[in-house]
Short mmCIF file of C-alpha atoms in Angstrom, two decimals:
data_model
loop_
_atom_site.label_atom_id
_atom_site.label_comp_id
_atom_site.label_asym_id
_atom_site.label_seq_id
_atom_site.Cartn_x
_atom_site.Cartn_y
_atom_site.Cartn_z
CA MET A 1 44.85 -13.21 -3.92
CA ALA A 2 41.83 -15.90 -4.11
CA ALA A 3 42.65 -17.87 -0.66
CA SER A 4 42.68 -14.85 1.73
CA THR A 5 39.31 -12.84 -0.43
CA ARG A 6 37.67 -16.17 -0.25
CA THR A 7 38.37 -16.27 3.72
CA GLN A 8 37.48 -12.42 3.80
CA VAL A 9 34.40 -13.05 2.30
CA ILE A 10 33.18 -16.08 4.13
CA TYR A 11 34.22 -14.00 7.69
CA LEU A 12 32.02 -10.81 6.25
CA TYR A 13 29.25 -13.36 5.78
CA ARG A 14 29.38 -14.92 9.10
CA MET A 15 29.83 -11.42 10.77
CA MET A 16 26.56 -10.07 9.01
CA LEU A 17 24.85 -12.96 9.90
CA THR A 18 25.73 -12.79 13.89
CA GLU A 19 25.02 -8.84 13.77
CA SER A 20 21.74 -9.74 12.04
CA LYS A 21 20.87 -12.37 14.45
CA LYS A 22 20.69 -9.63 17.08
CA PHE A 23 17.69 -7.37 15.67
CA PRO A 24 14.74 -7.12 18.38
CA SER A 25 12.13 -6.55 15.70
CA TYR A 26 11.11 -10.17 14.06
CA ASN A 27 10.66 -8.89 11.12
CA TYR A 28 13.91 -6.94 10.66
CA ARG A 29 15.35 -9.93 11.81
CA THR A 30 14.21 -12.46 9.24
CA TYR A 31 14.70 -9.73 6.42
CA ALA A 32 18.10 -9.36 7.45
CA LEU A 33 19.22 -13.15 7.73
CA ARG A 34 17.25 -14.11 4.68
CA ARG A 35 18.24 -11.04 2.61
CA VAL A 36 22.29 -11.53 3.24
CA ARG A 37 21.95 -14.96 2.71
CA ASP A 38 20.48 -14.72 -0.61
CA ALA A 39 22.73 -11.90 -1.70
CA PHE A 40 25.73 -13.89 -0.90
CA ARG A 41 23.98 -17.03 -2.55
CA ALA A 42 23.48 -15.07 -5.62
CA ASN A 43 27.00 -13.33 -6.25
CA ARG A 44 28.70 -16.75 -5.71
CA LYS A 45 30.00 -16.98 -9.10
CA VAL A 46 31.26 -13.42 -9.40
CA GLU A 47 35.12 -13.72 -10.65
CA ASP A 48 36.24 -10.09 -11.60
CA PRO A 49 38.47 -8.85 -8.53
CA LYS A 50 37.34 -5.58 -9.16
CA ALA A 51 33.60 -6.63 -8.72
CA VAL A 52 34.40 -8.39 -5.81
CA GLU A 53 36.18 -5.65 -4.09
CA ARG A 54 33.17 -3.28 -4.57
CA LEU A 55 30.57 -5.74 -3.19
CA MET A 56 32.91 -6.30 -0.36
CA GLU A 57 33.03 -2.92 0.39
CA GLU A 58 29.10 -2.91 -0.06
CA GLY A 59 28.79 -5.24 2.57
CA ARG A 60 30.91 -3.89 5.18
CA GLN A 61 28.90 -0.74 4.84
CA THR A 62 25.80 -2.82 5.34
CA LEU A 63 27.44 -4.81 8.37
CA ALA A 64 27.96 -1.16 10.06
CA MET A 65 24.25 -0.06 9.10
CA ILE A 66 23.13 -3.42 10.81
CA GLN A 67 25.00 -2.66 14.17
CA ARG A 68 23.84 0.80 13.94
CA GLN A 69 20.17 -0.33 13.51
CA VAL A 70 20.09 -3.14 15.95
CA THR A 71 21.13 -0.51 18.65
CA VAL A 72 18.60 1.82 17.79
CA GLY A 73 15.97 -1.24 17.69
CA LYS A 74 17.52 -2.01 21.34
CA MET A 75 16.59 1.39 22.70
CA PHE A 76 12.78 1.54 21.54
CA SER A 77 12.22 -2.41 21.49
CA THR A 78 8.49 -3.97 22.38
CA GLN A 79 6.95 -6.71 23.32
CA LYS A 80 7.04 -10.26 20.98
CA ASN A 81 4.47 -10.49 18.18
CA VAL A 82 2.33 -13.80 17.94
CA VAL A 83 4.56 -15.83 15.79
CA GLU A 84 7.79 -15.59 17.69
CA GLY A 85 6.66 -15.43 21.32
CA MET B 1 -29.47 -21.83 16.69
CA PRO B 2 -27.55 -19.05 18.35
CA VAL B 3 -27.84 -16.09 15.83
CA PHE B 4 -30.73 -14.66 14.14
CA PHE B 5 -30.08 -12.30 11.04
CA THR B 6 -33.84 -10.74 10.05
CA HIS B 7 -32.64 -8.86 6.91
CA ASN B 8 -34.87 -6.18 4.76
CA GLN B 9 -33.01 -4.78 2.33
CA ARG B 10 -34.69 -1.43 2.97
CA SER B 11 -34.76 -0.58 6.26
CA LYS B 12 -33.10 -2.17 9.33
CA LEU B 13 -30.48 -5.25 10.14
CA THR B 14 -31.40 -6.75 13.34
CA ILE B 15 -28.82 -9.16 14.92
CA SER B 16 -29.79 -10.71 18.01
CA PHE B 17 -27.25 -12.92 20.17
CA THR B 18 -27.38 -15.82 22.77
CA SER B 19 -25.31 -15.17 25.67
CA GLN B 20 -22.52 -17.45 24.20
CA MET B 21 -21.81 -14.81 21.60
CA ALA B 22 -21.97 -12.00 24.12
CA SER B 23 -19.57 -13.61 26.48
CA GLU B 24 -17.17 -13.48 23.57
CA CYS B 25 -17.94 -9.72 23.22
CA SER B 26 -18.19 -8.01 26.25
CA ASN B 27 -19.63 -4.76 24.28
CA PHE B 28 -22.25 -6.88 23.14
CA THR B 29 -26.12 -6.74 24.11
CA SER B 30 -29.08 -6.91 21.66
CA HIS B 31 -29.09 -4.80 18.73
CA SER B 32 -30.91 -3.18 16.26
CA ILE B 33 -28.57 -1.63 13.71
CA ASP B 34 -29.58 1.11 11.32
CA TYR B 35 -27.68 2.74 9.14
CA HIS B 36 -25.10 4.63 11.52
CA CYS B 37 -21.71 2.78 12.19
CA PHE B 38 -21.61 0.62 15.09
CA LEU B 39 -17.94 -0.31 15.66
CA LEU B 40 -17.27 -3.89 17.17
CA ILE B 41 -13.61 -3.35 17.40
CA LYS B 42 -13.15 -1.02 20.35
CA LYS B 43 -9.72 0.51 20.54
CA HIS B 44 -7.54 -0.49 23.64
CA GLU B 45 -3.81 -0.51 24.46
CA LEU B 46 -1.76 -3.69 24.04
CA GLU B 47 -1.16 -5.00 27.66
CA LYS B 48 2.45 -5.45 28.89
CA ASP B 49 2.77 -9.36 28.28
CA GLU B 50 0.51 -9.34 25.10
CA LEU B 51 1.73 -10.48 21.81
CA ARG B 52 1.85 -7.88 19.26
CA PRO B 53 -0.36 -9.12 16.32
CA LEU B 54 1.06 -9.52 13.11
CA TYR B 55 1.35 -7.07 10.57
CA MET B 56 -0.60 -7.92 7.19
CA ASP B 57 -2.18 -4.49 6.19
CA PHE B 58 1.00 -3.38 3.77
CA GLN B 59 -1.36 -1.25 1.95
CA ALA B 60 -2.37 1.20 4.82
CA THR B 61 1.33 1.85 5.31
CA THR B 62 4.72 0.13 5.42
CA PRO B 63 7.58 -0.26 8.38
CA MET B 64 10.48 1.70 7.71
CA ASP B 65 13.32 0.06 6.32
CA PRO B 66 16.06 -0.25 8.78
CA ARG B 67 18.45 1.35 5.91
CA VAL B 68 15.97 4.32 5.24
CA LEU B 69 16.37 5.23 9.06
CA ASP B 70 19.95 4.93 8.78
CA ALA B 71 19.89 7.40 5.94
CA MET B 72 17.72 10.22 7.60
CA LEU B 73 19.02 9.72 11.45
CA PRO B 74 22.22 12.46 10.37
CA TYR B 75 19.81 14.53 9.02
CA GLN B 76 17.95 14.66 11.90
CA VAL B 77 20.77 14.90 14.78
CA ASN B 78 23.39 16.92 13.20
CA TYR B 79 22.89 18.24 9.56
CA TYR B 80 19.81 20.03 10.31
CA GLY B 81 20.19 22.98 8.20
CA ASN B 82 17.48 24.72 5.66
CA PRO B 83 18.52 23.12 2.13
CA HIS B 84 17.18 26.67 0.85
CA SER B 85 19.90 29.05 2.65
CA ARG B 86 22.02 29.55 0.40
CA THR B 87 25.32 31.24 3.05
CA HIS B 88 26.66 28.51 4.85
CA ALA B 89 28.02 24.97 4.89
CA PHE B 90 24.57 23.82 6.81
CA GLY B 91 22.63 24.88 4.17
CA TRP B 92 24.58 23.65 1.40
CA GLU B 93 25.02 20.19 3.03
CA SER B 94 21.66 20.04 3.12
CA GLU B 95 20.61 21.27 -0.65
CA SER B 96 23.18 18.73 -1.68
CA ALA B 97 21.30 16.00 0.50
CA MET B 98 18.21 17.27 -0.82
CA GLU B 99 19.23 16.85 -5.01
CA THR B 100 20.78 13.26 -4.37
CA ALA B 101 17.59 12.27 -2.93
CA ARG B 102 15.65 14.23 -6.04
CA LYS B 103 17.91 12.08 -8.41
CA GLN B 104 16.84 8.67 -6.30
CA VAL B 105 13.37 9.42 -6.87
CA ALA B 106 13.93 10.41 -10.36
CA ASP B 107 15.92 7.13 -11.23
CA LEU B 108 13.26 4.94 -9.90
CA ILE B 109 10.61 6.12 -12.28
CA GLY B 110 12.79 6.93 -15.43
CA ALA B 111 12.15 10.80 -14.67
CA ASP B 112 14.79 13.71 -14.70
CA PRO B 113 15.76 15.15 -11.24
CA ARG B 114 14.02 18.38 -12.38
CA GLU B 115 10.68 16.94 -12.97
CA ILE B 116 10.34 16.01 -8.97
CA ILE B 117 8.32 18.04 -6.92
CA PHE B 118 8.48 16.83 -3.10
CA THR B 119 5.07 17.04 -1.44
CA SER B 120 3.94 16.39 2.04
CA GLY B 121 2.21 13.07 0.26
CA ALA B 122 0.33 11.74 -2.27
CA THR B 123 -2.94 13.33 -1.03
CA GLU B 124 -1.14 16.76 -1.61
CA SER B 125 0.38 15.25 -4.94
CA ASN B 126 -3.28 14.17 -5.73
CA ASN B 127 -4.88 17.91 -5.13
CA MET B 128 -1.72 19.19 -6.59
CA ALA B 129 -2.20 17.68 -10.17
CA ILE B 130 -5.91 17.59 -10.04
CA LYS B 131 -6.85 20.90 -9.18
CA GLY B 132 -3.53 22.68 -10.34
CA VAL B 133 -3.53 21.35 -13.86
CA SER B 134 -7.72 21.62 -14.34
CA ARG B 135 -7.64 25.54 -12.77
CA PHE B 136 -4.56 26.45 -15.08
CA TYR B 137 -6.42 25.69 -18.00
CA GLN B 138 -9.75 26.22 -17.20
CA THR B 139 -10.45 29.29 -19.56
CA LYS B 140 -10.27 26.80 -22.44
CA LYS B 141 -10.85 23.37 -21.00
CA ARG B 142 -13.28 22.71 -18.24
CA HIS B 143 -13.51 18.67 -18.20
CA VAL B 144 -11.85 16.26 -16.27
CA ILE B 145 -12.18 12.62 -16.29
CA THR B 146 -11.44 9.98 -13.42
CA THR B 147 -12.66 6.68 -12.23
CA GLN B 148 -15.05 5.16 -9.57
CA THR B 149 -12.05 3.43 -8.16
CA GLU B 150 -10.31 6.09 -7.36
CA HIS B 151 -8.60 7.06 -3.91
CA LYS B 152 -10.82 9.62 -1.61
CA CYS B 153 -8.05 12.65 -2.24
CA VAL B 154 -8.85 12.02 -6.11
CA LEU B 155 -12.63 11.93 -5.79
CA ASP B 156 -12.59 14.60 -3.30
CA SER B 157 -10.45 17.12 -5.22
CA CYS B 158 -12.79 16.23 -8.53
CA ARG B 159 -16.12 17.45 -6.31
CA VAL B 160 -14.32 20.30 -5.04
CA LEU B 161 -13.79 21.34 -9.04
CA GLU B 162 -17.51 20.46 -9.59
CA SER B 163 -18.72 23.20 -7.22
CA GLU B 164 -16.04 25.43 -9.22
CA GLY B 165 -18.34 24.79 -12.17
CA PHE B 166 -16.02 22.21 -14.01
CA SER B 167 -17.83 19.20 -15.34
CA VAL B 168 -16.27 15.69 -14.19
CA THR B 169 -17.02 12.30 -15.38
CA TYR B 170 -16.42 9.28 -13.23
CA LEU B 171 -16.05 6.48 -15.60
CA PRO B 172 -17.29 3.01 -14.50
CA VAL B 173 -14.87 -0.22 -14.10
CA GLN B 174 -15.73 -3.89 -15.13
CA THR B 175 -16.51 -6.50 -12.75
CA ASN B 176 -12.89 -7.32 -12.60
CA GLY B 177 -11.78 -3.73 -11.97
CA LEU B 178 -10.12 -2.76 -15.35
CA LEU B 179 -11.64 0.01 -17.29
CA ASP B 180 -12.97 -0.25 -20.76
CA LEU B 181 -10.62 1.50 -22.88
CA GLU B 182 -13.26 1.97 -25.60
CA LEU B 183 -15.53 3.82 -23.24
CA LEU B 184 -12.69 5.45 -21.79
CA GLU B 185 -11.49 6.75 -25.55
CA ALA B 186 -15.42 7.68 -26.22
CA SER B 187 -15.44 9.92 -22.99
CA ILE B 188 -12.67 12.25 -23.99
CA ARG B 189 -14.34 15.69 -25.37
CA PRO B 190 -12.51 18.21 -27.03
CA ASP B 191 -12.41 20.51 -23.80
CA THR B 192 -11.10 17.55 -21.84
CA SER B 193 -8.02 18.78 -19.84
CA LEU B 194 -7.04 15.83 -17.48
CA LEU B 195 -7.33 12.21 -17.05
CA SER B 196 -7.14 10.65 -13.82
CA VAL B 197 -6.50 6.72 -13.27
CA MET B 198 -4.59 5.31 -10.32
CA THR B 199 -2.00 2.65 -11.30
CA ILE B 200 -2.66 0.08 -8.33
CA ASN B 201 -5.75 0.25 -6.78
CA ASN B 202 -4.96 0.29 -3.14
CA GLU B 203 -8.76 -1.74 -1.75
CA ILE B 204 -8.40 -4.67 -4.41
CA GLY B 205 -4.74 -4.92 -6.10
CA VAL B 206 -5.91 -4.30 -9.68
CA LYS B 207 -3.41 -2.79 -12.24
CA GLN B 208 -4.74 -0.36 -14.72
CA PRO B 209 -3.35 -0.76 -18.42
CA ILE B 210 -1.64 2.61 -18.06
CA LYS B 211 0.47 2.06 -21.15
CA GLU B 212 -2.23 1.92 -23.49
CA ILE B 213 -4.62 4.85 -21.36
CA GLY B 214 -1.09 6.75 -22.14
CA GLN B 215 -1.26 6.30 -25.69
CA ILE B 216 -4.73 7.12 -25.87
CA CYS B 217 -4.47 10.64 -24.04
CA ARG B 218 -1.18 11.80 -25.77
CA SER B 219 -3.09 11.02 -29.20
CA LYS B 220 -6.32 13.32 -27.98
CA GLY B 221 -3.96 16.03 -26.33
CA VAL B 222 -5.49 15.22 -22.85
CA PHE B 223 -3.04 15.48 -19.95
CA PHE B 224 -2.61 11.68 -17.94
CA HIS B 225 -2.08 11.91 -14.29
CA THR B 226 -1.93 8.85 -12.38
CA ASP B 227 -1.85 7.66 -8.88
CA ALA B 228 1.27 5.68 -8.18
CA ALA B 229 1.18 5.27 -4.76
CA GLN B 230 0.94 1.71 -4.30
CA ALA B 231 2.57 0.77 -7.52
CA VAL B 232 5.92 3.03 -7.10
CA GLY B 233 9.09 0.48 -6.24
CA LYS B 234 6.26 -2.37 -6.70
CA ILE B 235 6.34 -2.74 -10.81
CA PRO B 236 8.85 -1.13 -12.93
CA ILE B 237 7.46 2.23 -14.23
CA ASN B 238 9.00 4.45 -17.02
CA VAL B 239 6.99 7.63 -17.16
CA THR B 240 8.24 8.02 -20.91
CA ASP B 241 7.23 4.58 -22.13
CA TRP B 242 3.97 4.93 -20.20
CA LYS B 243 3.13 8.16 -21.43
CA VAL B 244 2.71 9.64 -18.39
CA ASP B 245 2.30 13.61 -17.78
CA LEU B 246 1.54 13.68 -13.78
CA MET B 247 2.51 10.99 -11.11
CA SER B 248 2.11 11.09 -7.31
CA ILE B 249 4.53 9.15 -5.22
CA SER B 250 3.63 8.25 -1.56
CA GLY B 251 6.77 7.79 0.63
CA HIS B 252 5.25 5.62 3.43
CA LYS B 253 4.06 2.88 0.79
CA ILE B 254 7.39 1.94 0.04
CA TYR B 255 9.11 1.61 3.06
CA GLY B 256 9.93 5.27 3.57
CA PRO B 257 8.68 7.64 5.99
CA LYS B 258 5.40 8.97 6.66
CA GLY B 259 4.50 12.68 5.97
CA VAL B 260 6.61 12.76 2.78
CA GLY B 261 5.75 12.46 -1.35
CA ALA B 262 6.51 13.36 -4.51
CA LEU B 263 4.86 14.40 -7.91
CA TYR B 264 6.39 14.00 -11.10
CA VAL B 265 5.59 17.06 -13.31
CA ARG B 266 6.66 16.39 -17.10
CA ARG B 267 8.86 19.31 -18.94
CA ARG B 268 9.03 17.89 -22.30
CA PRO B 269 6.11 18.63 -23.09
CA ARG B 270 5.41 21.25 -20.30
CA VAL B 271 2.56 20.89 -17.85
CA ARG B 272 1.50 23.84 -16.19
CA LEU B 273 0.06 23.99 -13.02
CA GLU B 274 -1.30 26.60 -10.87
CA PRO B 275 0.10 25.99 -7.13
CA LEU B 276 -1.58 25.46 -4.09
CA GLN B 277 0.92 26.37 -2.00
CA SER B 278 1.92 29.98 -2.55
CA GLY B 279 5.15 31.19 -0.66
CA GLY B 280 8.86 31.55 -1.37
CA GLY B 281 9.03 29.85 -4.36
CA GLN B 282 10.46 27.14 -3.46
CA GLU B 283 10.12 23.61 -5.93
CA ARG B 284 10.05 25.46 -9.09
CA GLY B 285 7.36 27.60 -7.78
CA LEU B 286 4.98 24.72 -7.53
CA ARG B 287 5.15 24.04 -3.67
CA SER B 288 6.38 26.24 -1.56
CA GLY B 289 7.75 25.69 1.52
CA THR B 290 10.98 24.58 3.50
CA VAL B 291 11.40 21.01 1.92
CA PRO B 292 12.07 18.41 4.71
CA THR B 293 15.47 17.24 4.48
CA PRO B 294 15.14 14.14 6.38
CA LEU B 295 12.03 13.34 5.13
CA ALA B 296 12.99 13.83 1.49
CA VAL B 297 16.37 11.84 2.20
CA GLY B 298 14.61 9.10 3.24
CA LEU B 299 12.26 8.91 0.42
CA GLY B 300 15.39 9.02 -1.69
CA ALA B 301 16.92 5.75 0.09
CA ALA B 302 13.35 4.14 -0.15
CA CYS B 303 13.42 4.57 -3.74
CA SER B 304 16.78 3.86 -4.57
CA ILE B 305 16.34 0.52 -2.45
CA ALA B 306 13.18 -0.18 -4.06
CA LYS B 307 14.90 0.10 -7.41
CA GLN B 308 17.56 -2.32 -6.59
CA GLU B 309 15.20 -4.87 -4.64
CA LEU B 310 12.32 -4.70 -6.91
CA GLU B 311 12.81 -8.32 -8.43
CA TYR B 312 13.79 -10.04 -5.31
CA ASP B 313 10.18 -8.41 -3.64
CA HIS B 314 8.19 -9.20 -6.53
CA HIS B 315 9.27 -12.62 -6.51
CA ARG B 316 9.09 -12.94 -3.03
CA VAL B 317 5.43 -11.21 -2.48
CA SER B 318 4.06 -13.20 -5.58
CA MET B 319 5.29 -16.71 -4.03
CA LEU B 320 3.73 -15.76 -0.44
CA ALA B 321 0.20 -14.32 -1.87
CA ASN B 322 -0.12 -17.66 -3.88
CA ARG B 323 0.75 -19.54 -1.04
CA LEU B 324 -1.55 -17.71 1.19
CA VAL B 325 -4.64 -17.73 -1.29
CA GLN B 326 -3.80 -21.74 -2.13
CA LYS B 327 -4.16 -22.12 1.63
CA ILE B 328 -7.18 -20.73 2.06
CA MET B 329 -9.04 -21.49 -1.18
CA SER B 330 -7.96 -25.42 -1.04
CA GLU B 331 -9.59 -25.39 2.49
CA LEU B 332 -12.64 -22.95 2.19
CA PRO B 333 -15.33 -23.21 -0.02
CA ASP B 334 -16.95 -20.05 -1.36
CA VAL B 335 -14.49 -17.70 -1.20
CA ILE B 336 -14.30 -15.13 -3.98
CA MET B 337 -11.19 -12.86 -4.85
CA ASN B 338 -12.18 -9.72 -5.76
CA GLY B 339 -10.50 -7.76 -8.81
CA ASP B 340 -9.09 -9.59 -12.19
CA PRO B 341 -6.79 -12.29 -11.22
CA GLU B 342 -4.19 -11.46 -13.98
CA GLN B 343 -3.75 -8.13 -13.91
CA ARG B 344 -3.26 -7.46 -10.44
CA TYR B 345 0.06 -6.70 -8.02
CA PRO B 346 -0.13 -9.73 -5.97
CA GLY B 347 1.11 -8.25 -2.79
CA CYS B 348 -3.03 -7.16 -2.32
CA ILE B 349 -5.41 -9.41 -1.90
CA ASN B 350 -8.89 -8.90 -1.13
CA LEU B 351 -11.26 -12.11 -0.24
CA SER B 352 -14.71 -12.39 0.45
CA PHE B 353 -15.85 -15.36 2.54
CA ALA B 354 -19.55 -15.73 1.74
CA TYR B 355 -21.96 -16.14 4.60
CA VAL B 356 -19.53 -14.42 7.16
CA GLU B 357 -19.49 -10.99 8.36
CA GLY B 358 -16.25 -8.81 7.79
CA GLU B 359 -16.39 -7.23 10.85
CA SER B 360 -16.69 -10.31 13.07
CA LEU B 361 -14.29 -11.93 11.12
CA LEU B 362 -11.96 -9.17 11.81
CA MET B 363 -12.58 -9.27 15.63
CA ALA B 364 -11.96 -12.92 15.46
CA LEU B 365 -8.52 -12.59 13.69
CA LYS B 366 -7.22 -10.49 16.49
CA ASP B 367 -3.70 -10.74 16.33
CA VAL B 368 -3.81 -10.22 12.73
CA ALA B 369 -3.51 -6.70 11.62
CA LEU B 370 -5.51 -6.89 8.86
CA SER B 371 -8.81 -4.19 7.12
CA SER B 372 -11.75 -5.10 5.65
CA GLY B 373 -13.45 -3.83 2.75
CA SER B 374 -15.87 -1.69 4.29
CA ALA B 375 -15.58 1.54 5.02
CA CYS B 376 -16.43 1.58 8.57
CA THR B 377 -14.04 5.10 9.46
CA SER B 378 -16.92 6.89 7.34
CA ALA B 379 -20.15 7.17 9.55
CA SER B 380 -22.14 4.72 7.63
CA LEU B 381 -22.59 0.86 7.57
CA GLU B 382 -22.16 0.96 3.66
CA PRO B 383 -19.54 -1.37 2.18
CA SER B 384 -16.65 0.26 0.07
CA TYR B 385 -17.17 2.40 -2.93
CA VAL B 386 -14.50 0.19 -4.77
CA LEU B 387 -16.18 -2.99 -4.45
CA ARG B 388 -19.46 -1.28 -5.23
CA ALA B 389 -18.25 -0.20 -8.35
CA ILE B 390 -16.82 -3.63 -9.54
CA GLY B 391 -20.50 -4.82 -8.71
CA ALA B 392 -19.71 -7.09 -6.03
CA ASP B 393 -23.07 -8.52 -4.19
CA GLU B 394 -24.16 -6.40 -1.01
CA ASP B 395 -23.19 -9.46 1.54
CA LEU B 396 -20.10 -10.35 -0.37
CA ALA B 397 -19.05 -6.51 0.07
CA HIS B 398 -19.86 -6.67 3.79
CA SER B 399 -17.47 -10.04 3.96
CA SER B 400 -14.44 -8.77 2.36
CA ILE B 401 -10.90 -8.74 3.90
CA ARG B 402 -8.01 -7.15 2.58
CA PHE B 403 -4.99 -9.36 3.14
CA GLY B 404 -1.63 -7.20 2.37
CA ILE B 405 2.02 -8.79 2.00
CA GLY B 406 5.11 -6.77 1.65
CA ARG B 407 9.11 -6.81 2.27
CA PHE B 408 9.03 -8.44 5.40
CA THR B 409 6.11 -10.74 6.03
CA THR B 410 7.70 -14.39 6.36
CA GLU B 411 6.08 -17.34 5.33
CA GLU B 412 4.96 -18.54 9.34
CA GLU B 413 3.21 -15.18 9.51
CA VAL B 414 1.33 -16.10 5.83
CA ASP B 415 0.50 -19.92 7.49
CA TYR B 416 -0.30 -18.43 11.05
CA THR B 417 -2.86 -16.27 9.37
CA ALA B 418 -4.05 -18.42 6.56
CA GLU B 419 -4.82 -21.39 9.31
CA LYS B 420 -6.34 -18.96 11.97
CA CYS B 421 -8.69 -17.75 8.65
CA ILE B 422 -9.59 -20.66 7.94
CA LEU B 423 -10.40 -21.82 11.73
CA GLN B 424 -12.44 -18.61 12.42
CA VAL B 425 -14.33 -18.57 9.27
CA SER B 426 -15.56 -22.32 9.79
CA ARG B 427 -16.13 -21.11 13.40
CA LEU B 428 -18.37 -18.51 12.10
CA ARG B 429 -20.20 -20.26 9.20
CA GLU B 430 -21.05 -23.07 11.95
CA MET B 431 -22.97 -20.50 14.03
CA SER B 432 -24.76 -18.96 10.73
CA PRO B 433 -28.20 -19.73 9.99
CA LEU B 434 -27.73 -18.77 6.28
CA TRP B 435 -24.78 -21.37 5.75
CA GLU B 436 -27.25 -23.98 7.51
CA MET B 437 -29.88 -23.27 4.96
CA VAL B 438 -27.38 -23.11 2.18
CA GLN B 439 -26.01 -26.67 3.35
CA GLU B 440 -29.47 -27.79 3.06
CA GLY B 441 -29.61 -26.73 -0.26
CA ILE B 442 -31.96 -23.48 -0.28
CA ASP B 443 -31.33 -20.91 -2.57
CA LEU B 444 -30.76 -17.78 -0.48
CA LYS B 445 -31.89 -15.39 -3.67
CA SER B 446 -35.39 -17.19 -3.17
CA ILE B 447 -36.07 -16.28 0.32
CA LYS B 448 -38.70 -13.68 1.06
CA TRP B 449 -37.26 -12.36 4.23
CA THR B 450 -39.86 -10.63 6.73
CA GLN B 451 -40.75 -7.07 7.53
CA HIS B 452 -39.74 -5.72 11.03
#
């Protein structure tokens, strides 16, 4: 159903942005936020339900990857860089 | 007048500083520098609260993409088998990961997976290609052609071949960094076995006309090797279209791990190589030794990500590069970009700031990680051979800085770099007597400098 898929997509988008904000590294954090936003924006017009499902699955796997890499980054965090600190 | 430059082209460069400059750089005294390198930038570890510099040196190496690390970690922790073990699950899973990685690398360049050989990096790939091919065909063919702007490993391999009795032609480049195709065609002799030209130069970012060169080589029956370490994943590559026979790929230039690379060796028509590393016959006998599964998986992941992100990254890097160059050139006069403005990769910008010394500019820009054109890593104060090959003036070659922009660069970093650069160049120029003379309208080329 279109409505629940739409809510699901928005939920996934918000989750990915929340998790991306947690990257300790400035470059990874800005890249993740930008890339997630641009990817969702680029795929906004996709109609075919199979394609939507495939993209959602990719999104969920990317979300899991972001969570893992945020944890790894926190284990080895370092000082802030000149632009952010 | 704070700084005195007395310059005699033949012997010594004498620089004396006042206390103002000396207080800024603590390891400074009155010095007379003859042609031994004096590294002004002292190595030191960052303090605990000191902020880290911005990274703008993407041609030297690149940070690993988190997706690549994510693909590699399982093979560092649990799936640690040797991919060449045939008898148990550890070996099988490791081998299947290695083969997947091989396919990913092949897909990026339009090759067949059987044509990819994993090596320890582009330096090893270049060595294998140049020494291997020329030694295999050495009974009939004893001539190798390369260019003057190649990477050190290629030039050094050619020097080794020269000592073995081969004859090597080092083709000059034009002032824009591109090769002259007619000169290239004229240099090919009946006994030429190999031609090696790099796709994108790591110092000035110039992109050579590989398609046309491939056409020439195929028509003359010469093997064509290209060092595509800086080009893979940044511009679309197809080895069949380009008629390339050998291609070197480096992992750590495309957001992959350091210590791995690949060599593409064409199978149809077959290119034969004499292997450099002997052993158990792995990698088609061309490169024996256990393939490092986690590194190979990392390289494969980096290549597949690069293929996916190629357009997005290219668009973004071009936009940021234009922003940087526009900002700097609009505020500062007398800034020259080395290399052809059209045939280039936008992410590698080499700018020469006239009347400013490169090393002192790098020291002033200490919160940005940059590289200069001068090869001060070697034991001489000579400017980089690439800049000399494109015919840059001695003083411009000394004052060149290379800005590298990549996937993770942000607009804020570019703006910060541009502003800092403009500020520091203006400040250094204020201190420079050469700049004062130029402002007064004196033509520097007409000055007779005194002997020292």
